[in-house]
Coordinates of N, CA, C and O in Angstrom, one line a residue:
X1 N -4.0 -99.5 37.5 CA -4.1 -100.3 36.3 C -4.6 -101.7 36.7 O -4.1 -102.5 37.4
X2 N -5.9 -101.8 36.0 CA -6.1 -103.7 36.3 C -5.7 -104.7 35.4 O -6.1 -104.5 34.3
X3 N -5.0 -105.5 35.7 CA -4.5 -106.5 34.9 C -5.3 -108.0 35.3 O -5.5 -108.6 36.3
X4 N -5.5 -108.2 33.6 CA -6.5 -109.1 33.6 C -5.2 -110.5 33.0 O -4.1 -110.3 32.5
X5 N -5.8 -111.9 33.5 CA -5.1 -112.7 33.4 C -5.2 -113.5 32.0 O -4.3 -114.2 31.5
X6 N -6.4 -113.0 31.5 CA -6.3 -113.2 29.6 C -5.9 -112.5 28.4 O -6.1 -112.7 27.2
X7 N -5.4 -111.6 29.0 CA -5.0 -110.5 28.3 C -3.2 -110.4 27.9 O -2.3 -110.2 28.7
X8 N -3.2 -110.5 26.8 CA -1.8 -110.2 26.5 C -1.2 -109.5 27.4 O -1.9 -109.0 28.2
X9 N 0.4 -109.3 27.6 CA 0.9 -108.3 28.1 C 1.1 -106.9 27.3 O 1.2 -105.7 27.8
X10 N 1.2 -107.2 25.8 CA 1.3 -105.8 24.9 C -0.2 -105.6 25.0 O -0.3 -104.5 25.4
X11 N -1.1 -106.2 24.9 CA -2.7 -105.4 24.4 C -3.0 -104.9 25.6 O -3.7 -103.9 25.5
X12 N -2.6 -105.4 27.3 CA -2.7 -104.5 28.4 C -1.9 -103.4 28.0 O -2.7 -102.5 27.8
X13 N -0.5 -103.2 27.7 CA 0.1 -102.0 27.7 C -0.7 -100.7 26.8 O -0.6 -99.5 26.9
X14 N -1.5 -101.4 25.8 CA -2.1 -100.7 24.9 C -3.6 -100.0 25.7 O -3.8 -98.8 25.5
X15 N -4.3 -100.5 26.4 CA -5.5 -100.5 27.3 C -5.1 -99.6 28.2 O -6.0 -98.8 28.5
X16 N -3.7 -99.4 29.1 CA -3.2 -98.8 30.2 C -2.6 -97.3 29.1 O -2.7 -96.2 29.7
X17 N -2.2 -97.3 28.3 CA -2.0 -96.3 27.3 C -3.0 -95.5 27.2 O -3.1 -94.3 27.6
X18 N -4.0 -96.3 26.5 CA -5.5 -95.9 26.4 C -6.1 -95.2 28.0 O -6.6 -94.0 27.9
X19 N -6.0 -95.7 29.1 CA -6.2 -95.0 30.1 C -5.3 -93.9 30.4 O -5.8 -93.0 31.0
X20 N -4.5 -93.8 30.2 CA -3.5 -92.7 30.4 C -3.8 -91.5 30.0 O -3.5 -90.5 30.7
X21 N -4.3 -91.3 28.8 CA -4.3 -90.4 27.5 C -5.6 -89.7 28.1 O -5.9 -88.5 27.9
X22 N -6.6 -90.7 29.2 CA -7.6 -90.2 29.3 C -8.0 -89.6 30.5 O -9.0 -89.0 31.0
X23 N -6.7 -90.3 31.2 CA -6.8 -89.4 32.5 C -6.1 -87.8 32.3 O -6.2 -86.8 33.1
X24 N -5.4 -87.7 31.0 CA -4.7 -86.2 31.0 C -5.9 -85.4 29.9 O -5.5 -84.3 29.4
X25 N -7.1 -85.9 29.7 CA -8.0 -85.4 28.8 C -8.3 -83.9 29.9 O -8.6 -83.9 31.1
X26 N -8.2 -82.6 29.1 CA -8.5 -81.6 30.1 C -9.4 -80.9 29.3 O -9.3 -80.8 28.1
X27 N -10.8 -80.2 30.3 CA -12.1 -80.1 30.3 C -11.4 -78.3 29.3 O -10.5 -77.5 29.4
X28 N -12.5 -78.6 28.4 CA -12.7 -77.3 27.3 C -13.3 -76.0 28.4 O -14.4 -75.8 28.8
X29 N -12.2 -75.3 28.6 CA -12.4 -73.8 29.2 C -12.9 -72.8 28.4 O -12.9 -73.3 27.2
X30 N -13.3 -71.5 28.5 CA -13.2 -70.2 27.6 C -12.0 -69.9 26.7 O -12.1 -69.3 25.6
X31 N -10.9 -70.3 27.3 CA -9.6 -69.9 26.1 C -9.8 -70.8 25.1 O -9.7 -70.6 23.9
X32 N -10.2 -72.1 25.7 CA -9.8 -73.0 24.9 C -10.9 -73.2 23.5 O -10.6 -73.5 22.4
X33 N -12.7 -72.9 24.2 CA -13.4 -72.8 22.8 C -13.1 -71.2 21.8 O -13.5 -71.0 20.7
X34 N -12.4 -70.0 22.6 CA -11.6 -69.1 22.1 C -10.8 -69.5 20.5 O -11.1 -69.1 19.3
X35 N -10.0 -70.2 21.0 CA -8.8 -70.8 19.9 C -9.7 -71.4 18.9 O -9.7 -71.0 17.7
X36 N -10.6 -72.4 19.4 CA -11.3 -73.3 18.5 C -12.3 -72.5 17.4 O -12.5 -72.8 16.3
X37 N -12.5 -71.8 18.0 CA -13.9 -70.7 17.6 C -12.6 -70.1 16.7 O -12.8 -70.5 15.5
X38 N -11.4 -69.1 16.9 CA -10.6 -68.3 16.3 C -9.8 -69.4 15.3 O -9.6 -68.7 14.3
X39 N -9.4 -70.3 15.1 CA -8.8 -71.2 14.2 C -9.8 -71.8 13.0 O -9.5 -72.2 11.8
X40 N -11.3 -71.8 13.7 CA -11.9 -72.3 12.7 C -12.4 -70.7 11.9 O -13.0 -70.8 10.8
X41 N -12.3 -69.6 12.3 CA -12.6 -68.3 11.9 C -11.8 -68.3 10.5 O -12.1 -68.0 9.4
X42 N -10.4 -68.8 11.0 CA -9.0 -67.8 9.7 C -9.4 -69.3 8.8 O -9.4 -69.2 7.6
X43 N -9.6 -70.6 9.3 CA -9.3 -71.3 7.9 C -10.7 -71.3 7.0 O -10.9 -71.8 5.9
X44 N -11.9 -70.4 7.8 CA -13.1 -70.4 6.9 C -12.3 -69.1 6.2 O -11.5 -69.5 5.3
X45 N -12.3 -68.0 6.4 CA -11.8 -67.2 5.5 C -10.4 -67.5 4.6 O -10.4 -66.9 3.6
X46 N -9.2 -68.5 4.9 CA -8.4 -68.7 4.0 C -9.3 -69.4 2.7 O -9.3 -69.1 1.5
X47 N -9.8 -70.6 3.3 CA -10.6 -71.5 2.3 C -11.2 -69.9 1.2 O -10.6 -69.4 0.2
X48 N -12.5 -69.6 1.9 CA -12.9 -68.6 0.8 C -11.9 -67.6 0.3 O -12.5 -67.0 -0.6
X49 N -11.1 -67.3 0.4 CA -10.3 -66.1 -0.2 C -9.9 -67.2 -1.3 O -10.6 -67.3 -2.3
X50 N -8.7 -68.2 -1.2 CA -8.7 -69.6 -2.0 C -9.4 -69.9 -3.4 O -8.9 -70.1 -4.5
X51 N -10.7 -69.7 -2.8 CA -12.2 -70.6 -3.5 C -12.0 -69.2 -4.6 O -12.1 -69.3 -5.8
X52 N -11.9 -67.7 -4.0 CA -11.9 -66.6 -4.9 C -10.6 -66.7 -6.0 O -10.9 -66.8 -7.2
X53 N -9.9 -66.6 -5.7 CA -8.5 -66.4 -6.1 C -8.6 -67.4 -7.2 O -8.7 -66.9 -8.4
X54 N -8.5 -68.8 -6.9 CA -8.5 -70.0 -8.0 C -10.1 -70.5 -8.1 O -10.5 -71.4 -7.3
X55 N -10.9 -69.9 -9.0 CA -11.9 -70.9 -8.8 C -12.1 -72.1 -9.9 O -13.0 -73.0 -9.9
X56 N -10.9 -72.0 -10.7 CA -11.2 -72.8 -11.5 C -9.8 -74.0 -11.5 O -9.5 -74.8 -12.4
X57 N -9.2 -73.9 -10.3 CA -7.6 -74.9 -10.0 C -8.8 -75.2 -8.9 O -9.6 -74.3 -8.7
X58 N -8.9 -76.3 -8.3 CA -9.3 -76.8 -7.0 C -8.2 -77.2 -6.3 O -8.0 -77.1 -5.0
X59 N -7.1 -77.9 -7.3 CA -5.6 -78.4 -6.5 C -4.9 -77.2 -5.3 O -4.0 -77.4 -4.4
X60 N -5.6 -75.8 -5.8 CA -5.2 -74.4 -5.5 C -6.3 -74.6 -4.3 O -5.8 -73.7 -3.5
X61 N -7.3 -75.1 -3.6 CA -8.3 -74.8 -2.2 C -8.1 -76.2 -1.8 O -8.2 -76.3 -0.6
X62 N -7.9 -77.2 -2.4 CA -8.2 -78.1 -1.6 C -7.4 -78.2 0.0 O -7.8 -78.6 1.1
X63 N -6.4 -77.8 -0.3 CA -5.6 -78.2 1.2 C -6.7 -77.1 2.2 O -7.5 -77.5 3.1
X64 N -6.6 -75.8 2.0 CA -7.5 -75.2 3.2 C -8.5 -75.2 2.8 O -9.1 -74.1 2.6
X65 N -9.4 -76.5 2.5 CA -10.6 -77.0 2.2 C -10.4 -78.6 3.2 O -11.4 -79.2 3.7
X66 N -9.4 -78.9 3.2 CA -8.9 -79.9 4.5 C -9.1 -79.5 5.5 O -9.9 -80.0 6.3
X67 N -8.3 -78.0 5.9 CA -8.2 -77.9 7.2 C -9.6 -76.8 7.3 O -9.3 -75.8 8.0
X68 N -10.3 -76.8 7.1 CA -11.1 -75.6 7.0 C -12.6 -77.1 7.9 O -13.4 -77.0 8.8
X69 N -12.3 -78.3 7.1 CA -13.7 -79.8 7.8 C -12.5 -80.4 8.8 O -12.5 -81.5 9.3
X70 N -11.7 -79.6 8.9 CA -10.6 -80.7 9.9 C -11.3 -79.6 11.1 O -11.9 -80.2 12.0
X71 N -11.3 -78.1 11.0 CA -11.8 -77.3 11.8 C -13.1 -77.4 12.6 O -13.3 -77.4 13.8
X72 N -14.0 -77.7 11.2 CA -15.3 -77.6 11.6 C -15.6 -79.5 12.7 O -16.6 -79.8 13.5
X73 N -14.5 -80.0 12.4 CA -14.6 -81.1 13.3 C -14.1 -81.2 14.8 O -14.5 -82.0 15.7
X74 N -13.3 -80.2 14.9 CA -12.8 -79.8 16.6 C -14.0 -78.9 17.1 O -14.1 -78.8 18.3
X75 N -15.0 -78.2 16.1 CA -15.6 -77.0 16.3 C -16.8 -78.2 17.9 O -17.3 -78.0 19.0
X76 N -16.7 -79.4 16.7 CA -17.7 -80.7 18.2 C -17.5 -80.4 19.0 O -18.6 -80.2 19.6
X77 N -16.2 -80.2 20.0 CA -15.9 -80.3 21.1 C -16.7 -79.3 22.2 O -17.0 -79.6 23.4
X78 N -16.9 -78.1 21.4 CA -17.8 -77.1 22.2 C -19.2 -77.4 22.4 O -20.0 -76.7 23.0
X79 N -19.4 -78.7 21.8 CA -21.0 -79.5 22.2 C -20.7 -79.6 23.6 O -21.5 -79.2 24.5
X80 N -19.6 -80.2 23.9 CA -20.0 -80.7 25.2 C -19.8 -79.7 26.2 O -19.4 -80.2 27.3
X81 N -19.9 -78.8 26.2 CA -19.7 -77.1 27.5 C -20.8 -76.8 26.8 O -20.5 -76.5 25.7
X82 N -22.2 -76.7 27.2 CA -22.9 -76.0 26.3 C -23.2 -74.4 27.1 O -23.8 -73.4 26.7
X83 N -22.4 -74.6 28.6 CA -22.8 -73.3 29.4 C -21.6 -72.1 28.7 O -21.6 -70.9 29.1
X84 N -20.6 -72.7 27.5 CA -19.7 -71.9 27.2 C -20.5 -71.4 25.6 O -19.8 -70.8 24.8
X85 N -21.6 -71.5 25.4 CA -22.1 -71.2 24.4 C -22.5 -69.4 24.0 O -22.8 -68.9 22.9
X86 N -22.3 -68.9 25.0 CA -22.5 -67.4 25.1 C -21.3 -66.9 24.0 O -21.3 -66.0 23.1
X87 N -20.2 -68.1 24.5 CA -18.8 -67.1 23.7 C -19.0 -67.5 22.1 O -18.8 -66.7 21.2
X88 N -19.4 -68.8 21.9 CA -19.3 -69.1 20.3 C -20.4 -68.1 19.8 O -20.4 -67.9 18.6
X89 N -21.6 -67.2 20.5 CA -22.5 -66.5 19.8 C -21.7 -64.7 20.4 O -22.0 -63.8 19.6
X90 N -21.0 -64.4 21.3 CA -20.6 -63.1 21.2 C -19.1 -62.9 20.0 O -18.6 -62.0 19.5
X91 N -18.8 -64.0 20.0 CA -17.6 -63.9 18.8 C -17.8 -64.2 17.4 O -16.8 -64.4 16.7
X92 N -19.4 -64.0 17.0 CA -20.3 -63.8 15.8 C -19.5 -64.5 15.4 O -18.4 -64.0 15.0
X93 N -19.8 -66.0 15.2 CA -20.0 -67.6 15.1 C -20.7 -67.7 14.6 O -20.5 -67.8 13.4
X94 N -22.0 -67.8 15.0 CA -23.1 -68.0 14.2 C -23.2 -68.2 12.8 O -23.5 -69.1 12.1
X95 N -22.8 -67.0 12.6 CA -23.3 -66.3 10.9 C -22.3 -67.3 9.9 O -22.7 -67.8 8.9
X96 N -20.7 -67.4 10.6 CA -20.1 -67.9 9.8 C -20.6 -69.6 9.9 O -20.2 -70.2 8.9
X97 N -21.2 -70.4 10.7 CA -21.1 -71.7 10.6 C -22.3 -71.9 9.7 O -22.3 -72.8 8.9
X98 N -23.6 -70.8 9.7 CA -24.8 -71.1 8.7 C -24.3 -70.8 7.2 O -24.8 -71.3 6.2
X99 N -23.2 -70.0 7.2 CA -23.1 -69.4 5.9 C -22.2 -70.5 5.2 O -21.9 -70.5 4.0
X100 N -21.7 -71.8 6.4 CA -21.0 -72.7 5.4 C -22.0 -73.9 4.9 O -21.8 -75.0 4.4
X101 N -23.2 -73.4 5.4 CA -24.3 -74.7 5.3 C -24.3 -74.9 3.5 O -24.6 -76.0 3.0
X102 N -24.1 -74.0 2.7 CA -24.6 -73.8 1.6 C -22.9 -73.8 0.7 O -22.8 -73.7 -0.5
X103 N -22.0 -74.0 1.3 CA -20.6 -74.4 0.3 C -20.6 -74.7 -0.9 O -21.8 -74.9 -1.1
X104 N -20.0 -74.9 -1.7 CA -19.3 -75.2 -2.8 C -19.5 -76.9 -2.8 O -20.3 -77.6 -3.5
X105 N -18.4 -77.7 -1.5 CA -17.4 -78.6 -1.3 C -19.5 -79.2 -0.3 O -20.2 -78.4 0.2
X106 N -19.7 -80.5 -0.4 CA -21.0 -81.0 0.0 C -20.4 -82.1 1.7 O -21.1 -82.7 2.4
X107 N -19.4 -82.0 1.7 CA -18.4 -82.6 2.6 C -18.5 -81.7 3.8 O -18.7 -81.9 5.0
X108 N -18.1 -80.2 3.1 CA -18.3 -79.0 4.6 C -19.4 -78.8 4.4 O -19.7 -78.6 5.6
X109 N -20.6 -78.7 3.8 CA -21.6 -78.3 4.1 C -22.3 -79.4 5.1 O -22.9 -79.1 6.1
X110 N -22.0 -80.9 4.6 CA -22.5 -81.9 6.0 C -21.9 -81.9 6.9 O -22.6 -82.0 7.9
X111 N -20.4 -81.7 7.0 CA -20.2 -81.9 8.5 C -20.7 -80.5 9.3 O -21.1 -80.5 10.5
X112 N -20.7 -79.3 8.5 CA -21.6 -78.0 9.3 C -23.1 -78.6 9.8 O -23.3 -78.5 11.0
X113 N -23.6 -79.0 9.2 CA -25.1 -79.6 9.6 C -24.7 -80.4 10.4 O -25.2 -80.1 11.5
X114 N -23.8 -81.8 10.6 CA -23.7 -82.2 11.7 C -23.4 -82.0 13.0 O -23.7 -82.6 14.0
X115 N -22.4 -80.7 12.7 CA -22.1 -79.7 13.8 C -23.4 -79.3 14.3 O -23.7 -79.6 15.5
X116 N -24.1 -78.7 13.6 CA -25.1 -77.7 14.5 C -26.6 -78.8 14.9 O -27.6 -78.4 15.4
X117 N -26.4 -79.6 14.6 CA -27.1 -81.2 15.0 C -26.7 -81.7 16.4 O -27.5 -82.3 17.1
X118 N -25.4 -81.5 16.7 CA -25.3 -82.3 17.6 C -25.0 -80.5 18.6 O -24.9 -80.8 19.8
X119 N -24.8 -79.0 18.4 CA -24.8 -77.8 19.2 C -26.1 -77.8 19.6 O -26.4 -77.2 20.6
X120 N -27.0 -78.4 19.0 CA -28.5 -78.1 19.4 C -28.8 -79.5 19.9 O -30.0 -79.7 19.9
X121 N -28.1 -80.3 20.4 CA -29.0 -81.8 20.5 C -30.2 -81.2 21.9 O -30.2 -80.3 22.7
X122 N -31.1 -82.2 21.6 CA -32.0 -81.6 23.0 C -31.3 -81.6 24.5 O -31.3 -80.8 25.4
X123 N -30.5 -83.3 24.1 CA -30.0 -83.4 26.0 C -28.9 -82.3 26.2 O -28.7 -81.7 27.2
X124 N -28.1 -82.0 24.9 CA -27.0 -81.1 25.2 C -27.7 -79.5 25.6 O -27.1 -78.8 26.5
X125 N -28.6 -79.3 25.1 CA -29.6 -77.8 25.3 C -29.9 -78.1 27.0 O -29.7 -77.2 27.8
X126 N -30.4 -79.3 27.3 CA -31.1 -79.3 28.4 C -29.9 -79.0 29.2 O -30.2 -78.0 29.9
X127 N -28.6 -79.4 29.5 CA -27.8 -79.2 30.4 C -27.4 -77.5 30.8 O -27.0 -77.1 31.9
X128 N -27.7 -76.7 29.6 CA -27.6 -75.6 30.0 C -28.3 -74.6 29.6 O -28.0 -73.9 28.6
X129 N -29.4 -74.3 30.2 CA -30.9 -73.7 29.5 C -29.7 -71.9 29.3 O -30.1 -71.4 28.3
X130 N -29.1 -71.5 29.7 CA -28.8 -70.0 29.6 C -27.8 -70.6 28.1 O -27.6 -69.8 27.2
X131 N -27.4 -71.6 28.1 CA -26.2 -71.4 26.9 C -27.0 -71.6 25.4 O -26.6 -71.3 24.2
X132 N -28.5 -72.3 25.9 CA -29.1 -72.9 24.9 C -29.6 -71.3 24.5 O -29.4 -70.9 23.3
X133 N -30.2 -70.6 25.2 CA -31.1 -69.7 24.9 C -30.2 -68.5 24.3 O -30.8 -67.6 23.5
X134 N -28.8 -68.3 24.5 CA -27.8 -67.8 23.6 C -28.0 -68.2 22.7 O -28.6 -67.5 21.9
X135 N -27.7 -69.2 22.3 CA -27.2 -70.3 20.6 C -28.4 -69.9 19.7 O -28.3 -69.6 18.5
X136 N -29.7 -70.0 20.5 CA -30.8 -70.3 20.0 C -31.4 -68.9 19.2 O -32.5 -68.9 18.7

């Protein structure tokens, strides 16, 4: 920890917290875009079963319409492994993240686009030409 001599002692404690949290940051494995990929699977399908059931209560989807863009926002994390890209296309991913381009809710349909904006960025493709040419 470096301690600076202008620095509070609570806003260091806060900074050295801040380093901590990021020394225990652990690198996205195959289980782990697994989960991500399978959690964002059940809350696209609760959402739509939801959206069927009530379509005219929204108070009735909105919660797994929360966790369904709470999902597609962990789904980021698999940008950065793009050599783990094989598994988000053998666990037929795909179909479901295009098929949310066109939603109901304009909230999931943008963060989907921003999702697949930043799964395709060029430098992220360039890092792993076999994961890119899966996705692609």
């Amino acid at each position: 920890n470096v301690k600076n001599k202008g620095i509070s002692e609570e806003y260091q404690e806060k900074i050295d917290a801040l380093m901590d949290q990021t020394e225990d940051t652990v690198q996205l494995d195959e289980t782990g875009v697994k989960k991500i990929i399978l959690q964002f699977e059940k809350r696209a399908l609760r959402n739509q079963e939801n959206r069927i059931k009530f379509p005219d209560q929204p108070e009735k989807f909105m919660e797994s319409e929360m966790e369904l863009h709470d999902a597609i926002q962990e789904m980021h994390s698999i940008a950065t492994v793009p050599d783990l890209y094989p598994i988000v296309v053998d666990l037929n991913c795909v179909p479901s993240i295009l098929g949310l381009l066109c939603h109901d809710n304009s909230d999931i349909s943008v963060a989907v686009f921003d999702l697949l904006q930043e799964l395709t960025d060029v430098d992220t493709l360039n890092e792993s030409e076999e994961g890119a040419e899966q996705l692609i």
